Structure formats: C-alpha cells, structure tokens
Tab-separated table of C-alpha atoms in Angstrom:
chain	number	residue	atom	x	y	z
A	1	MET	CA	87.070	81.533	110.657
A	2	ARG	CA	90.175	83.500	109.628
A	3	SER	CA	91.972	85.538	112.285
A	4	LYS	CA	94.614	88.207	112.638
A	5	ILE	CA	97.362	86.625	114.724
A	6	LEU	CA	100.406	88.242	116.297
A	7	PHE	CA	103.068	85.646	117.153
A	8	VAL	CA	105.700	87.037	119.536
A	9	VAL	CA	109.031	85.291	119.975
A	10	ASP	CA	112.279	86.588	121.458
A	11	TYR	CA	114.511	85.080	118.764
A	12	TYR	CA	113.199	83.914	115.380
A	13	GLN	CA	115.453	81.456	113.512
A	14	PRO	CA	113.609	79.996	110.513
A	15	LYS	CA	116.663	78.013	109.342
A	16	LEU	CA	116.613	75.944	112.544
A	17	GLY	CA	112.956	74.950	112.168
A	18	TYR	CA	111.687	75.376	115.730
A	19	GLY	CA	108.002	75.685	116.611
A	20	SER	CA	108.276	79.466	116.232
A	21	TYR	CA	108.825	78.796	112.528
A	22	TYR	CA	106.287	76.005	111.957
A	23	ILE	CA	103.380	77.318	114.043
A	24	PRO	CA	103.037	80.722	112.282
A	25	LYS	CA	103.669	79.103	108.888
A	26	SER	CA	100.887	76.547	109.533
A	27	LEU	CA	98.489	79.223	110.804
A	28	ALA	CA	99.111	81.263	107.638
A	29	LYS	CA	98.523	78.172	105.469
A	30	LEU	CA	95.082	77.940	107.068
A	31	GLY	CA	94.324	81.422	105.757
A	32	ASN	CA	95.064	83.480	108.861
A	33	GLU	CA	96.879	86.807	108.669
A	34	VAL	CA	100.014	86.145	110.741
A	35	THR	CA	102.693	88.557	111.895
A	36	ILE	CA	105.775	87.533	113.864
A	37	LEU	CA	107.188	90.194	116.190
A	38	THR	CA	110.761	89.392	117.228
A	39	SER	CA	114.120	90.898	118.067
A	40	ASN	CA	116.867	91.612	115.571
A	41	PHE	CA	119.098	88.931	117.134
A	42	TYR	CA	119.352	85.158	117.025
A	43	TYR	CA	119.324	83.168	120.273
A	44	PRO	CA	122.618	83.392	122.234
A	45	PHE	CA	123.632	79.763	121.796
A	46	PRO	CA	126.784	78.759	123.736
A	47	LYS	CA	129.876	79.243	121.560
A	48	TYR	CA	127.601	80.829	118.937
A	49	GLU	CA	130.212	81.351	116.226
A	50	GLU	CA	131.366	77.730	116.437
A	51	THR	CA	127.874	76.193	116.550
A	52	ALA	CA	124.655	77.869	115.361
A	53	GLY	CA	126.594	80.723	113.792
A	54	LYS	CA	127.827	78.334	111.110
A	55	ILE	CA	124.202	77.802	110.049
A	56	LEU	CA	122.656	81.185	110.818
A	57	GLY	CA	125.479	83.634	110.211
A	58	PRO	CA	125.985	86.742	112.346
A	59	ARG	CA	123.873	86.899	115.502
A	60	GLU	CA	122.725	90.485	114.943
A	61	LEU	CA	120.329	91.113	112.071
A	62	LYS	CA	118.990	94.235	110.426
A	63	ILE	CA	115.819	95.768	111.772
A	64	SER	CA	113.310	94.768	109.109
A	65	ASP	CA	109.726	94.132	108.068
A	66	THR	CA	109.530	91.312	105.491
A	67	ILE	CA	107.232	88.560	104.223
A	68	HIS	CA	108.445	84.950	104.492
A	69	ASN	CA	106.172	81.979	103.631
A	70	LYS	CA	103.069	84.234	103.699
A	71	VAL	CA	104.020	85.379	107.209
A	72	ARG	CA	105.044	88.946	107.973
A	73	VAL	CA	108.242	88.979	110.052
A	74	VAL	CA	108.944	92.195	111.954
A	75	ARG	CA	112.375	92.406	113.566
A	76	VAL	CA	112.724	95.219	116.089
A	77	LYS	CA	115.741	96.484	117.995
A	78	LEU	CA	116.882	94.381	120.939
A	79	ILE	CA	117.131	96.551	124.050
A	80	ALA	CA	118.600	93.972	126.468
A	81	GLU	CA	118.940	90.259	127.195
A	82	ILE	CA	118.246	88.676	130.578
A	83	PHE	CA	118.585	84.892	131.069
A	84	THR	CA	118.510	84.401	127.289
A	85	ARG	CA	115.271	86.336	127.141
A	86	ALA	CA	115.054	89.288	124.768
A	87	ILE	CA	113.656	92.636	125.780
A	88	PHE	CA	112.428	94.724	122.870
A	89	GLY	CA	109.729	97.299	122.194
A	90	GLY	CA	107.085	97.802	119.550
A	91	GLN	CA	104.241	96.081	121.375
A	92	LEU	CA	101.849	99.047	121.369
A	93	LYS	CA	102.754	100.079	117.829
A	94	TYR	CA	102.024	96.656	116.355
A	95	LEU	CA	98.937	96.003	118.489
A	96	LYS	CA	97.448	99.271	117.208
A	97	GLU	CA	98.496	98.578	113.613
A	98	ILE	CA	97.580	94.889	113.349
A	99	LYS	CA	94.617	94.772	115.743
A	100	PRO	CA	95.098	91.032	116.348
A	101	GLU	CA	92.334	88.813	117.613
A	102	ILE	CA	94.932	86.379	118.956
A	103	VAL	CA	98.388	87.020	120.409
A	104	ILE	CA	100.634	83.988	120.844
A	105	VAL	CA	103.708	84.484	123.030
A	106	ASP	CA	106.484	81.910	122.718
A	107	LYS	CA	108.084	81.620	126.181
A	108	THR	CA	105.870	81.804	129.226
A	109	ALA	CA	108.551	83.334	131.437
A	110	SER	CA	109.524	86.205	129.205
A	111	TYR	CA	109.351	89.958	129.200
A	112	GLN	CA	106.984	89.721	126.232
A	113	ALA	CA	104.544	87.462	128.106
A	114	ILE	CA	104.336	89.987	130.932
A	115	VAL	CA	103.870	92.976	128.594
A	116	PHE	CA	101.163	91.288	126.533
A	117	SER	CA	99.404	90.114	129.709
A	118	PHE	CA	99.204	93.718	130.920
A	119	LEU	CA	98.037	95.016	127.523
A	120	LYS	CA	95.361	92.343	127.009
A	121	PRO	CA	92.493	94.186	128.771
A	122	PHE	CA	93.053	97.288	126.611
A	123	PHE	CA	93.125	95.489	123.249
A	124	LYS	CA	90.722	92.581	123.909
A	125	TYR	CA	92.725	89.813	122.212
A	126	ARG	CA	92.976	86.181	123.196
A	127	LEU	CA	96.384	85.530	124.745
A	128	VAL	CA	98.070	82.173	124.291
A	129	SER	CA	101.427	81.333	125.819
A	130	ILE	CA	103.480	78.384	124.623
A	131	ASP	CA	106.712	77.071	126.062
A	132	ALA	CA	108.508	73.868	125.149
A	133	HIS	CA	111.446	74.408	127.512
A	134	LEU	CA	110.163	75.897	130.753
A	135	PRO	CA	110.158	72.819	133.006
A	136	SER	CA	113.578	71.536	131.946
A	137	GLY	CA	115.251	74.900	131.550
A	138	PHE	CA	114.323	76.469	134.865
A	139	LYS	CA	117.250	74.984	136.820
A	140	ALA	CA	119.622	74.611	133.874
A	141	GLU	CA	121.970	77.528	134.473
A	142	GLY	CA	122.260	81.124	135.588
A	143	ASN	CA	121.404	82.884	138.820
A	144	GLN	CA	118.882	80.584	140.520
A	145	LEU	CA	117.857	83.134	143.169
A	146	ALA	CA	117.054	85.760	140.537
A	147	LYS	CA	115.098	83.170	138.545
A	148	ALA	CA	113.137	82.092	141.629
A	149	ILE	CA	112.212	85.707	142.372
A	150	PHE	CA	111.189	86.333	138.746
A	151	TYR	CA	108.996	83.207	138.592
A	152	PHE	CA	107.380	84.080	141.937
A	153	PHE	CA	106.278	87.488	140.608
A	154	PHE	CA	105.379	86.074	137.202
A	155	ARG	CA	103.010	83.521	138.752
C-alpha cells in the first residue's frame, strides 16, 4: 500500500547522510509520496565554519520547495533555535496541502513533535517519532534545569 508521508526534521543535511536523508529516500523508493518539511538552516554544529561548514557551505539556506531523489524537500523560515532544536511554521499549511496518512517526526523532544501531537486528532494521521540521540544527548550540554522542565511537560 502506497502512502502520503510527511517527514519532519529540524535540520535536513543530505550531504551528511543521516537517517533523515536515508529514511525518506527509502520510503520514496518503495513508491510512497514523501515530503520533508524542514528549516532553512543546517544544524548548529560546534565551530560550524571550521567543521561541517566545509562540507555543507553556509548554514542558512534559501526558503525553497524542491525535489531531490524523488522526495519533495520544503525548507521554511527558521523562527528560533532552542537547545539545537529548530522552531519553524508551516505545519497547518502542509498538512492541509499534502493530507498525509503518516507523519514522521525526527526528534522526540522537539517543538515539531509537540505541534504534530496536538494536530493529530484534527488530521487523523499516524504519528511516528524517531530519535537516535535522545538518551545520550539529554545530559550532554546546555541548561539542565530547563531541559528537565521541558522533558517533564513533554512526557
């Protein structure tokens, strides 16, 4: 069965080959209609210009709507960043336009996961959350009290 899938990721970096690149690409290869909704920035790696910037180029990208490997990639304007999590809009617009049967959110503890959790009853999609870094990254850096409060409310 072919599905309409909306894959939501804070920062999409196809040149680095993370799961957010391979998962949508593989789903599209299976015949699904896949759209990636992401910000117009790359992840804020430490010392960006000296490290990932050499591979990716400038951190800020143009707002765009393109096709890459049979996957539609929609980059929307970044509003803010909190704990390396991107806050951006467009959720309602693209839910109404795409009418996905499945929404996959990459990063369990993200603004996007919360928004799509709240919108789920109104649009009747299956919501899947994936996160390869949550257990190890929780205590890595940043304001631990703020993180503890956020995770309490998220749970």
